[in-house]
Each structure stands twice: as structure tokens, then as C-alpha cells.
Amino acid sequence: MKKVLFAAAIMMAAGAKAQQVNYTISGVSKDNGAKVVVIDAQARKMENATVENGKFSISGSAEKNALLIIRNSSVSWMMPIINDGTPITVNLNDTTVTGSAQNERLVRYDIDMNAAYGKLGVKAGLEKIYTDEVNTMIPVAFVEQYLEEFGLEKLQKTMATKPVWANHPAVQSAIKEYEFEQADRAKKAAYIGKQFTDLEEPDTDGNMHKLSEYVGKGKWVLVDFWASWCAPCRAEMPNVVKAYEKYHDKGFDIVGLSFDNRKEPWVKAITDLKMPWTHLSDLKGWKTVASGLYEVNSIPDNLLIDPQGKIVARGLRAQGLQDKLKEIFGE
């Protein structure tokens, strides 16, 4: 989770005087009782409805061409649409949409680039969208993916041709966010190859410990920055536990440095998430000593430190963590 969030503020400022357009989104779902939510990130608001007798309907207003996200609370499923004023009918059972031609194509692209369906690879799909949809707002829904895959320079070359979506608030916001993240990554990458910097924090019993008690002592150590309140941290933790269980006996250890403010949820999360390694925290939230020493402004984050105390990698998550440890320890 990010300490500094540029996107929402920028989008709100950019679109403060834009025309408001009403929308109506209705549909069917087999999940009676489930919540269907429409999220307007530009205005930081949402509307919702409950599925009753297999049906739902949501009405509201948003800026013209605002990017809206339809989400079904009963599954991890989201659908992007553009608020172009055409009523939309959604079948949540098979993810089909009836509405404007623009939104029907948008949803089709989203489905076809999904790994579970595989009709289009992500890169091929993005290339097609940014080539074929210059006169629609469809590229707005995929700008963050495009930046991640191809970078800012290629996006700016495309924008130089003046497609209709180029000045959309969400595009401008995504660019600012990308620039911030790239600068942040560069700062963090600067730590790789350097010796770790020592710090001191209390454990769950209040006893003070230095990081140097565990790091640079002949083991590979993952210094894990996390917090009990951080949803992405909690989602990533089973992967970290898996790594610990697989490689601990081969010389791998973990030290968790929490960004919590309160002891009770911190200790509870350690138990609930089954994290058997060393845990330290000064319970100062973002003002924790670790944040300043290692420029941690978003979590989860981590440092992989070799047996001699040198930082060799940062921000290892998901399969990237497993692959790096496999490279070090083998199967």
C-alpha cells in the first residue's frame, strides 16, 4: 500500500469542471444477496445495489467519459466501462455486456487479454487497442498496463499523434503515477550492492534487538517490510511463508519489520498468518525507523541480504521471490 497517493487527487483536479453524464447499469446475476458496485475513481465515489431475484440496477452520474469499474463483491471480478451516456446491461453470469459499441469492445478486449481466456496476449492486445482505438476512449482503461509493458516513451509517441483519449484525466494521472513509481524504484535500486544499515527495534515482548543480530551472520535473510493493516501484505504472506518453510533449513531466514501503530493487531496478524520468524516494530507506523533508513514509502517491500550483509535484491514478490531463492539454494 502506498504512503503517497497522487492519482486520485490529480484526477479530481483535472476533471473538476467536466460535464456530468447520468448512467444506468442493470443486469442479471445468479448470486442473490451479492453487492454490485460501480466505482468512479475520478470522483472517489461509488454506487451499489444488491442482487435480488437475480437482478440489479444502479443509477448515478459521473463526468463524461469517466472510467467506471463494475465490481461483483461475491467474486474477484471487475469490469471497466466508459461513461458515454448509453445504458449498459451486464450479465454477471457470463460477463457479457450490452451497451455502446465502445463499451462492448472494451469489455471484449478486457476478457480476451485475461490469462484465463488467452485469446489475446497482454502485449498483443495492448498493441491492438492503441493502434485500432485512437478515436475512442477504450485505451483509457488500459493505460496503466500499457505503461508497465512498454514504458512512458512509447506512450508519449502515441499521444503525439493526438488521439482523442490523450488528455483524459485518468491518462494524465497514470503518467504522473508512473513517473513517481519509476523515480521511487530508482531510489530503492540504489541500495542493491550496498551493506545493510543497522537499526534497533523492540520485539513482540518489548525487548530491543538490532538488525545486526540476524543479518550478516552467515545466512541469507529477507528483511520484510509489512503491516497488519496492509491488505497486499497479507495477500503476499502465504508466498513468504512458503519460501520460509522451503528454504529455512538450507540457511534462509526472515526478519519482519512492521509498520503497525498498535501492538494488538500486529501480534494477532503474526499468529493468524502463521509467520514463525523474528518480528520487530517500534509501532510508529510510517514514521518507523526502517522507513527513513531504507526509503520505504510503500508496502509490501523487502530486502534480500546475503550471508555477508550485502543487499542483493529488493521488492521480491510472488514468483519472483521463489525464483530468486531457487537460484540461490536450488530445489
Tab-separated table of C-alpha atoms in Angstrom:
chain	number	residue	atom	x	y	z
A	1	MET	CA	0.000	0.000	0.000
A	2	LYS	CA	1.293	3.442	-0.905
A	3	LYS	CA	2.226	6.136	1.548
A	4	VAL	CA	1.693	8.861	-1.069
A	5	LEU	CA	-1.224	8.543	-3.494
A	6	PHE	CA	-1.069	11.026	-6.363
A	7	ALA	CA	-3.671	9.507	-8.650
A	8	ALA	CA	-6.971	10.379	-7.003
A	9	ALA	CA	-6.023	13.980	-6.244
A	10	ILE	CA	-4.738	14.608	-9.754
A	11	MET	CA	-7.785	13.111	-11.418
A	12	MET	CA	-10.128	15.131	-9.226
A	13	ALA	CA	-8.332	18.370	-10.002
A	14	ALA	CA	-8.125	17.672	-13.731
A	15	GLY	CA	-11.811	16.962	-14.104
A	16	ALA	CA	-13.366	19.369	-11.627
A	17	LYS	CA	-15.386	21.289	-14.244
A	18	ALA	CA	-16.195	18.460	-16.659
A	19	GLN	CA	-19.704	17.749	-17.892
A	20	GLN	CA	-21.722	15.343	-15.755
A	21	VAL	CA	-23.473	12.462	-17.527
A	22	ASN	CA	-26.039	10.127	-15.997
A	23	TYR	CA	-25.511	6.381	-16.228
A	24	THR	CA	-27.730	3.358	-15.737
A	25	ILE	CA	-26.227	-0.077	-15.273
A	26	SER	CA	-28.591	-3.011	-14.883
A	27	GLY	CA	-28.108	-6.702	-15.186
A	28	VAL	CA	-28.566	-10.250	-14.014
A	29	SER	CA	-26.644	-12.453	-11.610
A	30	LYS	CA	-27.192	-15.828	-10.011
A	31	ASP	CA	-25.646	-14.540	-6.759
A	32	ASN	CA	-28.706	-13.284	-4.888
A	33	GLY	CA	-27.683	-11.087	-1.987
A	34	ALA	CA	-24.351	-10.128	-3.530
A	35	LYS	CA	-23.380	-6.483	-3.823
A	36	VAL	CA	-22.679	-4.993	-7.237
A	37	VAL	CA	-20.603	-1.819	-7.006
A	38	VAL	CA	-19.840	0.907	-9.541
A	39	ILE	CA	-16.609	2.728	-8.679
A	40	ASP	CA	-15.798	6.180	-10.028
A	41	ALA	CA	-12.102	6.664	-9.226
A	42	GLN	CA	-12.006	10.187	-10.660
A	43	ALA	CA	-14.583	11.461	-8.180
A	44	ARG	CA	-13.652	8.965	-5.448
A	45	LYS	CA	-17.214	7.753	-5.060
A	46	MET	CA	-19.231	4.629	-5.616
A	47	GLU	CA	-22.802	3.443	-6.035
A	48	ASN	CA	-24.040	-0.042	-5.229
A	49	ALA	CA	-27.039	-2.332	-5.407
A	50	THR	CA	-27.930	-5.755	-4.056
A	51	VAL	CA	-28.806	-8.616	-6.387
A	52	GLU	CA	-32.446	-9.526	-5.744
A	53	ASN	CA	-34.357	-12.213	-7.623
A	54	GLY	CA	-31.395	-12.498	-9.970
A	55	LYS	CA	-31.415	-8.825	-10.974
A	56	PHE	CA	-29.837	-5.487	-10.046
A	57	SER	CA	-29.880	-1.880	-11.242
A	58	ILE	CA	-27.600	1.050	-10.434
A	59	SER	CA	-28.025	4.669	-11.482
A	60	GLY	CA	-25.753	7.615	-10.897
A	61	SER	CA	-23.792	10.370	-12.564
A	62	ALA	CA	-20.144	10.870	-13.394
A	63	GLU	CA	-18.036	13.024	-15.650
A	64	LYS	CA	-18.488	12.412	-19.342
A	65	ASN	CA	-16.143	9.612	-20.444
A	66	ALA	CA	-15.119	8.870	-16.856
A	67	LEU	CA	-13.641	5.428	-16.361
A	68	LEU	CA	-16.023	3.394	-14.186
A	69	ILE	CA	-15.383	-0.024	-12.692
A	70	ILE	CA	-18.193	-2.525	-12.132
A	71	ARG	CA	-17.371	-4.976	-9.378
A	72	ASN	CA	-19.220	-8.021	-8.103
A	73	SER	CA	-18.476	-8.462	-4.393
A	74	SER	CA	-19.074	-12.219	-4.465
A	75	VAL	CA	-16.121	-12.900	-6.801
A	76	SER	CA	-12.745	-11.291	-7.571
A	77	TRP	CA	-14.068	-9.854	-10.819
A	78	MET	CA	-14.061	-6.304	-12.183
A	79	MET	CA	-15.270	-4.810	-15.459
A	80	PRO	CA	-14.137	-1.416	-16.834
A	81	ILE	CA	-16.533	0.789	-18.784
A	82	ILE	CA	-16.571	4.339	-20.141
A	83	ASN	CA	-19.389	6.642	-19.043
A	84	ASP	CA	-20.559	7.628	-22.530
A	85	GLY	CA	-24.231	8.022	-21.612
A	86	THR	CA	-25.505	4.790	-23.172
A	87	PRO	CA	-27.341	2.489	-20.723
A	88	ILE	CA	-25.487	-0.733	-20.007
A	89	THR	CA	-26.835	-4.215	-19.374
A	90	VAL	CA	-24.451	-6.694	-17.743
A	91	ASN	CA	-24.766	-10.449	-17.414
A	92	LEU	CA	-22.555	-11.270	-14.439
A	93	ASN	CA	-23.011	-14.974	-15.055
A	94	ASP	CA	-21.090	-14.950	-18.336
A	95	THR	CA	-19.508	-11.426	-18.247
A	96	THR	CA	-21.285	-10.264	-21.403
A	97	VAL	CA	-22.277	-6.633	-21.878
A	98	THR	CA	-24.823	-4.817	-23.998
A	99	GLY	CA	-24.339	-1.081	-24.419
A	100	SER	CA	-22.497	1.261	-26.720
A	101	ALA	CA	-20.211	-0.284	-29.338
A	102	GLN	CA	-17.310	1.328	-27.482
A	103	ASN	CA	-18.096	-0.391	-24.180
A	104	GLU	CA	-18.884	-3.724	-25.800
A	105	ARG	CA	-15.462	-3.724	-27.450
A	106	LEU	CA	-13.763	-2.526	-24.257
A	107	VAL	CA	-15.129	-5.446	-22.249
A	108	ARG	CA	-14.244	-7.854	-25.044
A	109	TYR	CA	-10.629	-6.651	-25.002
A	110	ASP	CA	-10.529	-6.993	-21.216
A	111	ILE	CA	-11.745	-10.584	-21.396
A	112	ASP	CA	-9.536	-11.567	-24.326
A	113	MET	CA	-6.383	-10.328	-22.576
A	114	ASN	CA	-7.228	-12.203	-19.385
A	115	ALA	CA	-4.813	-15.080	-18.909
A	116	ALA	CA	-7.688	-17.418	-18.103
A	117	TYR	CA	-9.122	-16.917	-21.603
A	118	GLY	CA	-5.976	-16.362	-23.602
A	119	LYS	CA	-7.421	-15.251	-26.956
A	120	LEU	CA	-5.036	-12.288	-26.931
A	121	GLY	CA	-1.757	-11.975	-25.104
A	122	VAL	CA	-1.440	-8.858	-22.977
A	123	LYS	CA	1.176	-7.198	-25.179
A	124	ALA	CA	-0.572	-8.119	-28.423
A	125	GLY	CA	-3.875	-6.930	-27.003
A	126	LEU	CA	-2.444	-3.595	-25.899
A	127	GLU	CA	-0.789	-3.042	-29.284
A	128	LYS	CA	-4.111	-3.682	-31.000
A	129	ILE	CA	-6.027	-1.347	-28.683
A	130	TYR	CA	-3.588	1.545	-29.015
A	131	THR	CA	-3.458	1.098	-32.802
A	132	ASP	CA	-7.122	0.491	-33.585
A	133	GLU	CA	-8.880	2.600	-30.945
A	134	VAL	CA	-7.364	6.050	-31.457
A	135	ASN	CA	-10.829	7.570	-31.931
A	136	THR	CA	-12.405	6.013	-28.826
A	137	MET	CA	-11.825	6.202	-25.080
A	138	ILE	CA	-11.066	2.483	-24.805
A	139	PRO	CA	-7.281	2.992	-24.310
A	140	VAL	CA	-8.035	4.918	-21.089
A	141	ALA	CA	-8.980	1.657	-19.375
A	142	PHE	CA	-5.611	0.068	-20.169
A	143	VAL	CA	-3.128	2.920	-19.788
A	144	GLU	CA	-1.543	1.592	-16.582
A	145	GLN	CA	-0.941	-1.790	-18.228
A	146	TYR	CA	0.469	-0.098	-21.316
A	147	LEU	CA	2.945	1.896	-19.256
A	148	GLU	CA	4.005	-1.203	-17.369
A	149	GLU	CA	4.567	-3.199	-20.558
A	150	PHE	CA	6.011	-0.559	-22.898
A	151	GLY	CA	7.083	2.432	-20.812
A	152	LEU	CA	6.391	6.157	-20.960
A	153	GLU	CA	8.386	6.983	-24.093
A	154	LYS	CA	6.281	4.737	-26.304
A	155	LEU	CA	3.051	6.052	-24.787
A	156	GLN	CA	4.155	9.639	-25.406
A	157	LYS	CA	4.918	8.853	-29.049
A	158	THR	CA	1.397	7.521	-29.427
A	159	MET	CA	-0.043	10.569	-27.655
A	160	ALA	CA	1.880	12.865	-30.007
A	161	THR	CA	-0.467	11.725	-32.798
A	162	LYS	CA	-3.278	13.384	-30.788
A	163	PRO	CA	-5.701	10.502	-30.213
A	164	VAL	CA	-8.990	11.557	-28.621
A	165	TRP	CA	-8.087	9.956	-25.286
A	166	ALA	CA	-4.725	11.731	-24.831
A	167	ASN	CA	-5.962	14.424	-22.412
A	168	HIS	CA	-8.229	12.178	-20.377
A	169	PRO	CA	-7.679	12.789	-16.614
A	170	ALA	CA	-7.031	9.106	-15.991
A	171	VAL	CA	-4.266	9.075	-18.603
A	172	GLN	CA	-2.585	12.147	-17.133
A	173	SER	CA	-2.913	10.664	-13.665
A	174	ALA	CA	-1.407	7.356	-14.754
A	175	ILE	CA	1.581	9.152	-16.263
A	176	LYS	CA	2.229	11.095	-13.047
A	177	GLU	CA	1.902	7.903	-11.017
A	178	TYR	CA	4.256	6.040	-13.353
A	179	GLU	CA	6.871	8.804	-13.149
A	180	PHE	CA	6.684	8.764	-9.375
A	181	GLU	CA	6.995	4.977	-9.237
A	182	GLN	CA	9.953	4.953	-11.630
A	183	ALA	CA	11.770	7.532	-9.520
A	184	ASP	CA	10.931	5.548	-6.409
A	185	ARG	CA	12.232	2.333	-7.951
A	186	ALA	CA	15.476	4.055	-8.896
A	187	LYS	CA	15.968	5.250	-5.312
A	188	LYS	CA	15.300	1.792	-3.946
A	189	ALA	CA	17.518	0.097	-6.517
A	190	ALA	CA	20.400	2.275	-5.313
A	191	TYR	CA	20.547	0.169	-2.145
A	192	ILE	CA	21.375	-3.002	-4.068
A	193	GLY	CA	25.057	-3.870	-3.765
A	194	LYS	CA	25.493	-1.939	-0.519
A	195	GLN	CA	25.937	-3.244	3.010
A	196	PHE	CA	22.802	-3.140	5.123
A	197	THR	CA	22.341	-0.306	7.612
A	198	ASP	CA	21.735	-1.397	11.178
A	199	LEU	CA	18.706	-0.367	13.212
A	200	GLU	CA	17.164	-1.255	16.564
A	201	GLU	CA	13.528	-2.007	17.365
A	202	PRO	CA	11.607	-3.969	20.013
A	203	ASP	CA	10.225	-7.452	19.506
A	204	THR	CA	6.680	-8.501	20.443
A	205	ASP	CA	7.711	-8.755	24.116
A	206	GLY	CA	9.217	-5.269	24.144
A	207	ASN	CA	12.835	-6.439	24.149
A	208	MET	CA	15.178	-4.355	21.981
A	209	HIS	CA	17.060	-6.042	19.149
A	210	LYS	CA	19.443	-4.848	16.482
A	211	LEU	CA	19.043	-5.981	12.904
A	212	SER	CA	22.712	-6.962	13.002
A	213	GLU	CA	21.846	-9.762	15.430
A	214	TYR	CA	20.274	-11.595	12.484
A	215	VAL	CA	21.840	-10.136	9.333
A	216	GLY	CA	25.419	-10.705	8.154
A	217	LYS	CA	25.773	-13.779	10.317
A	218	GLY	CA	26.203	-16.386	7.579
A	219	LYS	CA	22.567	-16.749	6.463
A	220	TRP	CA	20.536	-15.322	3.624
A	221	VAL	CA	17.978	-13.013	5.241
A	222	LEU	CA	14.826	-11.452	3.855
A	223	VAL	CA	14.063	-8.223	5.710
A	224	ASP	CA	10.324	-7.919	5.154
A	225	PHE	CA	8.538	-4.553	5.467
A	226	TRP	CA	4.824	-5.108	6.144
A	227	ALA	CA	1.874	-4.214	8.406
A	228	SER	CA	-1.170	-5.995	9.755
A	229	TRP	CA	-3.450	-3.341	8.165
A	230	CYS	CA	-1.866	-3.718	4.700
A	231	ALA	CA	-4.120	-5.899	2.517
A	232	PRO	CA	-1.464	-6.529	-0.197
A	233	CYS	CA	0.987	-7.534	2.546
A	234	ARG	CA	-1.464	-10.071	3.923
A	235	ALA	CA	-2.202	-11.373	0.437
A	236	GLU	CA	1.516	-11.880	-0.213
A	237	MET	CA	2.257	-13.530	3.145
A	238	PRO	CA	1.368	-17.133	2.165
A	239	ASN	CA	4.039	-16.850	-0.523
A	240	VAL	CA	6.572	-15.631	2.055
A	241	VAL	CA	5.598	-18.447	4.448
A	242	LYS	CA	6.044	-20.950	1.616
A	243	ALA	CA	9.558	-19.620	0.952
A	244	TYR	CA	10.456	-19.787	4.638
A	245	GLU	CA	9.238	-23.357	5.001
A	246	LYS	CA	11.057	-24.495	1.869
A	247	TYR	CA	14.432	-22.843	2.427
A	248	HIS	CA	14.796	-22.169	6.162
A	249	ASP	CA	16.685	-25.404	6.806
A	250	LYS	CA	19.038	-24.525	3.941
A	251	GLY	CA	20.135	-21.253	5.543
A	252	PHE	CA	17.330	-18.809	4.796
A	253	ASP	CA	15.787	-16.612	7.472
A	254	ILE	CA	13.335	-13.714	7.662
A	255	VAL	CA	13.109	-10.644	9.875
A	256	GLY	CA	9.756	-8.869	9.736
A	257	LEU	CA	9.803	-5.107	10.305
A	258	SER	CA	6.236	-3.956	10.857
A	259	PHE	CA	4.762	-0.559	10.021
A	260	ASP	CA	1.991	-1.018	12.563
A	261	ASN	CA	0.905	1.599	15.085
A	262	ARG	CA	-0.659	-0.750	17.638
A	263	LYS	CA	0.689	-3.892	19.222
A	264	GLU	CA	-2.506	-5.968	19.387
A	265	PRO	CA	-3.286	-6.198	15.644
A	266	TRP	CA	0.425	-6.648	14.880
A	267	VAL	CA	0.763	-9.640	17.212
A	268	LYS	CA	-2.585	-11.072	16.120
A	269	ALA	CA	-1.583	-10.929	12.449
A	270	ILE	CA	1.671	-12.754	13.194
A	271	THR	CA	-0.366	-15.573	14.739
A	272	ASP	CA	-3.180	-15.566	12.203
A	273	LEU	CA	-0.838	-15.573	9.206
A	274	LYS	CA	1.429	-18.224	10.764
A	275	MET	CA	4.676	-16.249	10.495
A	276	PRO	CA	7.234	-18.100	12.685
A	277	TRP	CA	10.227	-15.822	12.105
A	278	THR	CA	11.621	-12.851	14.076
A	279	HIS	CA	9.380	-9.771	14.260
A	280	LEU	CA	10.370	-6.241	15.277
A	281	SER	CA	8.455	-2.962	15.352
A	282	ASP	CA	8.698	0.410	17.067
A	283	LEU	CA	4.937	0.808	16.415
A	284	LYS	CA	5.371	4.213	14.788
A	285	GLY	CA	3.590	3.458	11.524
A	286	TRP	CA	5.106	5.297	8.567
A	287	LYS	CA	7.453	7.112	10.964
A	288	THR	CA	9.183	3.852	11.865
A	289	VAL	CA	12.978	3.973	11.775
A	290	ALA	CA	13.017	1.450	8.907
A	291	SER	CA	11.038	3.785	6.644
A	292	GLY	CA	13.646	6.520	6.811
A	293	LEU	CA	16.718	4.304	6.631
A	294	TYR	CA	15.577	2.357	3.575
A	295	GLU	CA	13.200	4.867	1.919
A	296	VAL	CA	10.182	2.617	2.297
A	297	ASN	CA	7.137	4.562	1.136
A	298	SER	CA	5.002	1.639	0.032
A	299	ILE	CA	4.491	-1.852	1.378
A	300	PRO	CA	4.916	-4.744	0.944
A	301	ASP	CA	8.612	-4.244	0.300
A	302	ASN	CA	11.680	-6.238	1.271
A	303	LEU	CA	15.458	-6.572	1.105
A	304	LEU	CA	17.260	-9.829	0.356
A	305	ILE	CA	20.618	-9.734	2.140
A	306	ASP	CA	23.454	-12.203	1.569
A	307	PRO	CA	25.387	-14.014	4.332
A	308	GLN	CA	27.975	-11.210	4.455
A	309	GLY	CA	25.346	-8.480	4.912
A	310	LYS	CA	25.201	-7.129	1.363
A	311	ILE	CA	21.817	-6.231	-0.144
A	312	VAL	CA	21.419	-8.231	-3.353
A	313	ALA	CA	17.744	-7.701	-4.271
A	314	ARG	CA	14.726	-5.642	-3.335
A	315	GLY	CA	10.967	-5.881	-3.728
A	316	LEU	CA	10.843	-9.622	-4.398
A	317	ARG	CA	7.228	-10.801	-4.541
A	318	ALA	CA	5.139	-13.703	-5.773
A	319	GLN	CA	7.043	-15.969	-8.174
A	320	GLY	CA	9.955	-13.543	-8.251
A	321	LEU	CA	10.785	-14.403	-4.633
A	322	GLN	CA	10.566	-18.129	-5.272
A	323	ASP	CA	12.714	-17.888	-8.406
A	324	LYS	CA	15.444	-15.912	-6.639
A	325	LEU	CA	15.632	-18.360	-3.733
A	326	LYS	CA	15.672	-21.290	-6.137
A	327	GLU	CA	18.599	-19.629	-7.917
A	328	ILE	CA	20.439	-19.403	-4.572
A	329	PHE	CA	19.518	-22.693	-2.913
A	330	GLY	CA	18.396	-24.916	-5.793
A	331	GLU	CA	15.328	-27.098	-5.418
